[in-house]
Amino acid sequence: MLKKRNFLLLFTLLFAVVFFLGACTEDAGTGSTDDNQSEDDSSDSSDDSSEDQATEDTGDKTLVFGRGADSIQLDPSKVTDGESIYVTNQIYDTLVRYKEENTEVKPALAEDWNTSEDGTVWTFKLREDVKFHDGNDFTAEDVVFNFERWATSGEFIYYGYMFGASEEDLGGIIESVEATGDYEVTFTLSEPNAPFLQTLAMPPFGIASPAAVEEHGEDYFKNPVGTGPFVFEEWVPDDSITVTKNEDYFGEAANVDKVIFRTIPDNGARFLELQAGSIDLMTGLNPQDIGTTEDDSNLQIIRRPSMNISYMAMNTSKEGPMSEKLVRQAINLAIDKEELLTLYEGIGKPAKNPIPPSLWGYNDEVEDYGYDVEKAKALLAEAGYADGFDISLYTMANPRPYMPQPKVTAQAIQQMLKDINVNVKITESDWDTHLTATENAEHDMAFLGWTGDNGDPDNFMYVLLDKDNAKVGSAGNIAFYKNDEVHDLLKEAQTEMDQEVRTELYMEAQELIHEDAPWFPIAHTTPPLAASQNVTDYVPHPTGSEPFNLLDIKQ
């Protein structure tokens, strides 16, 4: 145990030194993640111009938000990554939205709604004072257009995840969406869906301007037009995205005139820019910099409520060791989670289930595997792998809210698994490449995580571990785990409207998943953001991002 502690301490110290040196020797913001939009715009934007833009005194209020990776695209219906949703949350509105501090639903584009007694027909009365950023009026036909668009193709990932769409049934549980008046829309479902209203508040179901979608076609993802509090202005790939205040917003008008989302891949470099005043707010704060931030009178720590999980998925669809339950259980036993959590520097708590304990339906009776190398070796021998094997572990290069130091975490697991003769090759990629590789089942093992979208266990368990979402090319379930009994429980929970019954179903599913061990669950975090003291009225949402219209910045 002492030997491992010294090993992890050494890694952490080396990691901090590398970050410090890198931050001191490279121009901040020059790193890149090869996101798919970069081939469309090869603009070379210098860091000096970014800082000038952020600090120029024009009389306008500009908030500069620093983050670790660029957005993948700005059509929220096609993405699952938080870096994209940070921006699209500013541009689009949904029919209903979450309250500022939790996942309770309140009106947005819809000002009222009702449902049939059996829960299969939902009718929404829409606001009559809303315009898209292109000047077009918002009506019920626009809602119909968006939902019909999402039901035409599997590329609209979240529609499939949340409404059970498949290649055979692109509409999923939504049988029809009809404009039953100029400002009234009616959804008819094939079966009751308990999280339906909560789901409609999720960012992927932001309503886009039909005129803009038709005008831009395949390029719509970089020309977004919604009804939200900010209007898209500019995207310089791997550098920045700029949105400006929507002067005609129907809701609470933004307090700032402009938001610039700057991509600064290195955590240390990003923190130096915050200290220098060239950015105002940042994610991905190194845990070891929390104390420095708290001691700086010019800065503040803002903690996002925990509703997330980090995990290492094991690709159960691959022939070989990962397809064997005993091997997966052995890997769970061979990793010292307590030691691993030292890399989280106090912002993480150990995970044992696929949902966080903050959600209803959490099964605390499940016992974590614990750390037992000898038992792990015995299970490998029983599975026919007494001599061990070689395997790959895919990791993202950039930090995530649920995993602050992915590369060092991968190296620690690599070292631990040597004790059971499992030789791990680490493959590190930028964010977009990592997502593509894991969705396409290229990995043996892979890091990923999830921040809940709607406060319902369905959003974790069905999206991340149901066989419906184990489709190569668009997998949310990157363990490619398929258990018919788990599937039946999760589908029954979707159609059951009694939360107590749903809780029992989810608790049973967690026991089965724990036994099958498709994941090594790692941690639930309380992600820290760091900000200038000039940033006020910022309330981070448990879902991982929020509109910025309510925050303010003192000049």
CSV table of C-alpha atoms in Angstrom, one decimal, residues 143-335:
chain,number,residue,atom,x,y,z
A,143,VAL,CA,-42.0,22.5,-33.0
A,144,VAL,CA,-43.4,20.0,-35.4
A,145,PHE,CA,-40.6,20.7,-37.9
A,146,ASN,CA,-37.9,20.1,-35.3
A,147,PHE,CA,-39.4,16.8,-33.9
A,148,GLU,CA,-40.0,15.5,-37.4
A,149,ARG,CA,-36.4,16.4,-38.4
A,150,TRP,CA,-35.1,14.5,-35.3
A,151,ALA,CA,-37.2,11.4,-36.2
A,152,THR,CA,-35.7,11.2,-39.7
A,153,SER,CA,-32.3,9.9,-39.0
A,154,GLY,CA,-30.1,8.1,-36.4
A,155,GLU,CA,-27.7,11.0,-36.5
A,156,PHE,CA,-29.9,12.8,-34.0
A,157,ILE,CA,-28.3,10.9,-31.1
A,158,TYR,CA,-30.3,12.0,-28.1
A,159,TYR,CA,-33.6,11.6,-29.8
A,160,GLY,CA,-32.8,7.9,-30.1
A,161,TYR,CA,-31.5,7.7,-26.6
A,162,MET,CA,-34.5,9.3,-24.9
A,163,PHE,CA,-37.4,8.3,-27.1
A,164,GLY,CA,-36.4,4.7,-28.0
A,165,ALA,CA,-35.9,5.4,-31.7
A,166,SER,CA,-34.3,2.7,-33.8
A,167,GLU,CA,-33.5,2.0,-37.5
A,168,GLU,CA,-36.8,0.1,-37.7
A,169,ASP,CA,-38.8,2.8,-35.8
A,170,LEU,CA,-37.2,6.3,-36.2
A,171,GLY,CA,-40.1,7.9,-34.3
A,172,GLY,CA,-39.7,5.7,-31.3
A,173,ILE,CA,-42.4,6.2,-28.7
A,174,ILE,CA,-43.6,9.5,-30.3
A,175,GLU,CA,-46.3,8.5,-32.7
A,176,SER,CA,-47.1,12.0,-33.8
A,177,VAL,CA,-46.5,15.7,-33.2
A,178,GLU,CA,-49.2,17.9,-34.4
A,179,ALA,CA,-49.9,21.6,-34.5
A,180,THR,CA,-53.4,21.7,-33.1
A,181,GLY,CA,-53.4,25.5,-33.3
A,182,ASP,CA,-51.0,28.3,-34.2
A,183,TYR,CA,-49.6,28.2,-30.7
A,184,GLU,CA,-50.6,24.7,-29.5
A,185,VAL,CA,-48.8,21.5,-30.1
A,186,THR,CA,-49.9,18.0,-29.2
A,187,PHE,CA,-47.7,14.9,-28.7
A,188,THR,CA,-49.2,11.4,-28.9
A,189,LEU,CA,-47.0,8.6,-27.4
A,190,SER,CA,-47.3,4.9,-28.1
A,191,GLU,CA,-46.9,4.3,-24.4
A,192,PRO,CA,-46.6,6.3,-21.2
A,193,ASN,CA,-43.1,7.7,-20.6
A,194,ALA,CA,-42.4,8.7,-17.0
A,195,PRO,CA,-39.5,11.1,-17.7
A,196,PHE,CA,-41.1,12.7,-20.9
A,197,LEU,CA,-41.6,16.2,-19.5
A,198,GLN,CA,-38.2,16.2,-17.8
A,199,THR,CA,-36.6,15.0,-21.1
A,200,LEU,CA,-38.2,17.9,-23.1
A,201,ALA,CA,-36.1,20.3,-21.0
A,202,MET,CA,-32.8,18.8,-22.1
A,203,PRO,CA,-30.6,21.0,-24.2
A,204,PRO,CA,-30.6,18.6,-27.2
A,205,PHE,CA,-34.3,19.4,-27.7
A,206,GLY,CA,-33.6,23.1,-28.3
A,207,ILE,CA,-35.9,24.4,-31.1
A,208,ALA,CA,-34.0,25.5,-34.2
A,209,SER,CA,-35.2,27.9,-36.9
A,210,PRO,CA,-36.6,25.8,-39.8
A,211,ALA,CA,-35.6,28.6,-42.2
A,212,ALA,CA,-32.0,28.5,-41.0
A,213,VAL,CA,-31.9,24.7,-41.1
A,214,GLU,CA,-33.1,24.7,-44.7
A,215,GLU,CA,-30.9,27.5,-45.7
A,216,HIS,CA,-27.6,26.0,-44.4
A,217,GLY,CA,-28.3,22.3,-44.9
A,218,GLU,CA,-25.3,20.2,-43.9
A,219,ASP,CA,-23.5,23.4,-42.6
A,220,TYR,CA,-26.2,24.2,-40.1
A,221,PHE,CA,-24.1,22.8,-37.3
A,222,LYS,CA,-21.8,25.9,-37.6
A,223,ASN,CA,-24.6,28.4,-38.3
A,224,PRO,CA,-27.0,27.9,-35.4
A,225,VAL,CA,-30.2,29.9,-35.0
A,226,GLY,CA,-32.5,29.6,-32.0
A,227,THR,CA,-34.6,31.8,-29.8
A,228,GLY,CA,-32.3,31.9,-26.8
A,229,PRO,CA,-30.8,34.7,-24.8
A,230,PHE,CA,-27.7,35.0,-27.0
A,231,VAL,CA,-27.2,35.1,-30.8
A,232,PHE,CA,-24.4,33.2,-32.5
A,233,GLU,CA,-21.8,35.6,-33.9
A,234,GLU,CA,-18.5,33.8,-34.7
A,235,TRP,CA,-16.6,30.5,-34.5
A,236,VAL,CA,-12.8,30.3,-34.8
A,237,PRO,CA,-12.1,26.6,-34.6
A,238,ASP,CA,-9.9,25.6,-31.7
A,239,ASP,CA,-9.7,29.2,-30.5
A,240,SER,CA,-13.1,30.8,-29.6
A,241,ILE,CA,-16.8,31.0,-30.1
A,242,THR,CA,-18.6,34.3,-29.6
A,243,VAL,CA,-22.3,34.9,-28.9
A,244,THR,CA,-23.9,38.3,-28.3
A,245,LYS,CA,-27.0,39.4,-26.3
A,246,ASN,CA,-30.4,38.8,-27.9
A,247,GLU,CA,-32.0,42.2,-27.6
A,248,ASP,CA,-35.4,40.8,-28.4
A,249,TYR,CA,-35.4,37.9,-25.9
A,250,PHE,CA,-38.8,37.0,-24.5
A,251,GLY,CA,-37.3,35.9,-21.2
A,252,GLU,CA,-34.9,37.6,-18.7
A,253,ALA,CA,-32.6,39.6,-20.9
A,254,ALA,CA,-28.9,38.9,-20.5
A,255,ASN,CA,-26.9,41.2,-18.2
A,256,VAL,CA,-23.7,40.8,-20.3
A,257,ASP,CA,-23.5,42.0,-23.9
A,258,LYS,CA,-21.2,39.3,-25.2
A,259,VAL,CA,-19.8,35.9,-24.1
A,260,ILE,CA,-16.5,34.5,-25.6
A,261,PHE,CA,-15.9,30.8,-25.1
A,262,ARG,CA,-12.1,30.4,-25.4
A,263,THR,CA,-10.4,27.0,-25.9
A,264,ILE,CA,-7.3,26.7,-23.7
A,265,PRO,CA,-6.5,22.9,-23.5
A,266,ASP,CA,-3.9,23.1,-20.7
A,267,ASN,CA,-5.5,23.5,-17.2
A,268,GLY,CA,-2.5,25.3,-15.8
A,269,ALA,CA,-2.3,27.8,-18.7
A,270,ARG,CA,-6.0,28.4,-18.4
A,271,PHE,CA,-5.6,29.2,-14.6
A,272,LEU,CA,-2.7,31.6,-15.3
A,273,GLU,CA,-5.0,33.4,-17.8
A,274,LEU,CA,-7.6,33.7,-15.1
A,275,GLN,CA,-5.1,35.0,-12.6
A,276,ALA,CA,-3.9,37.5,-15.3
A,277,GLY,CA,-7.5,38.7,-15.9
A,278,SER,CA,-7.7,37.7,-19.6
A,279,ILE,CA,-10.5,35.3,-18.8
A,280,ASP,CA,-13.3,35.7,-16.2
A,281,LEU,CA,-14.5,32.2,-15.6
A,282,MET,CA,-13.1,28.7,-16.2
A,283,THR,CA,-13.8,25.0,-15.9
A,284,GLY,CA,-11.2,22.3,-15.5
A,285,LEU,CA,-9.4,23.8,-12.5
A,286,ASN,CA,-6.6,21.5,-11.3
A,287,PRO,CA,-7.6,20.2,-7.8
A,288,GLN,CA,-4.2,21.3,-6.5
A,289,ASP,CA,-5.1,24.9,-7.6
A,290,ILE,CA,-8.2,25.1,-5.4
A,291,GLY,CA,-6.3,26.4,-2.4
A,292,THR,CA,-4.5,29.0,-4.5
A,293,THR,CA,-7.8,30.2,-5.8
A,294,GLU,CA,-9.3,30.4,-2.4
A,295,ASP,CA,-6.3,32.4,-1.1
A,296,ASP,CA,-6.5,34.9,-3.9
A,297,SER,CA,-8.7,37.9,-3.1
A,298,ASN,CA,-9.4,38.6,-6.8
A,299,LEU,CA,-10.7,35.1,-7.4
A,300,GLN,CA,-13.5,32.8,-6.2
A,301,ILE,CA,-14.4,29.1,-6.3
A,302,ILE,CA,-17.9,28.1,-7.5
A,303,ARG,CA,-18.8,24.5,-6.9
A,304,ARG,CA,-21.2,22.7,-9.3
A,305,PRO,CA,-23.7,20.4,-7.5
A,306,SER,CA,-22.8,16.7,-8.1
A,307,MET,CA,-24.9,14.7,-10.5
A,308,ASN,CA,-22.2,12.8,-12.5
A,309,ILE,CA,-20.1,9.7,-12.7
A,310,SER,CA,-16.7,8.9,-14.2
A,311,TYR,CA,-16.1,5.3,-15.2
A,312,MET,CA,-13.8,2.9,-17.2
A,313,ALA,CA,-16.0,0.9,-19.6
A,314,MET,CA,-14.9,-2.5,-20.7
A,315,ASN,CA,-15.9,-3.4,-24.2
A,316,THR,CA,-17.9,-6.6,-23.7
A,317,SER,CA,-18.5,-7.0,-27.5
A,318,LYS,CA,-14.9,-7.8,-28.3
A,319,GLU,CA,-13.8,-11.4,-28.4
A,320,GLY,CA,-11.2,-12.1,-25.7
A,321,PRO,CA,-10.9,-11.2,-22.1
A,322,MET,CA,-13.3,-8.3,-22.0
A,323,SER,CA,-16.2,-10.6,-23.0
A,324,GLU,CA,-15.7,-12.6,-19.8
A,325,LYS,CA,-17.5,-11.5,-16.7
A,326,LEU,CA,-14.9,-13.1,-14.4
A,327,VAL,CA,-12.2,-11.0,-16.1
A,328,ARG,CA,-14.2,-7.8,-15.7
A,329,GLN,CA,-14.8,-8.6,-12.0
A,330,ALA,CA,-11.0,-9.3,-11.6
A,331,ILE,CA,-10.2,-5.8,-13.0
A,332,ASN,CA,-12.6,-4.2,-10.6
A,333,LEU,CA,-10.8,-6.1,-7.7
A,334,ALA,CA,-7.3,-5.2,-8.9
A,335,ILE,CA,-7.7,-1.4,-8.9
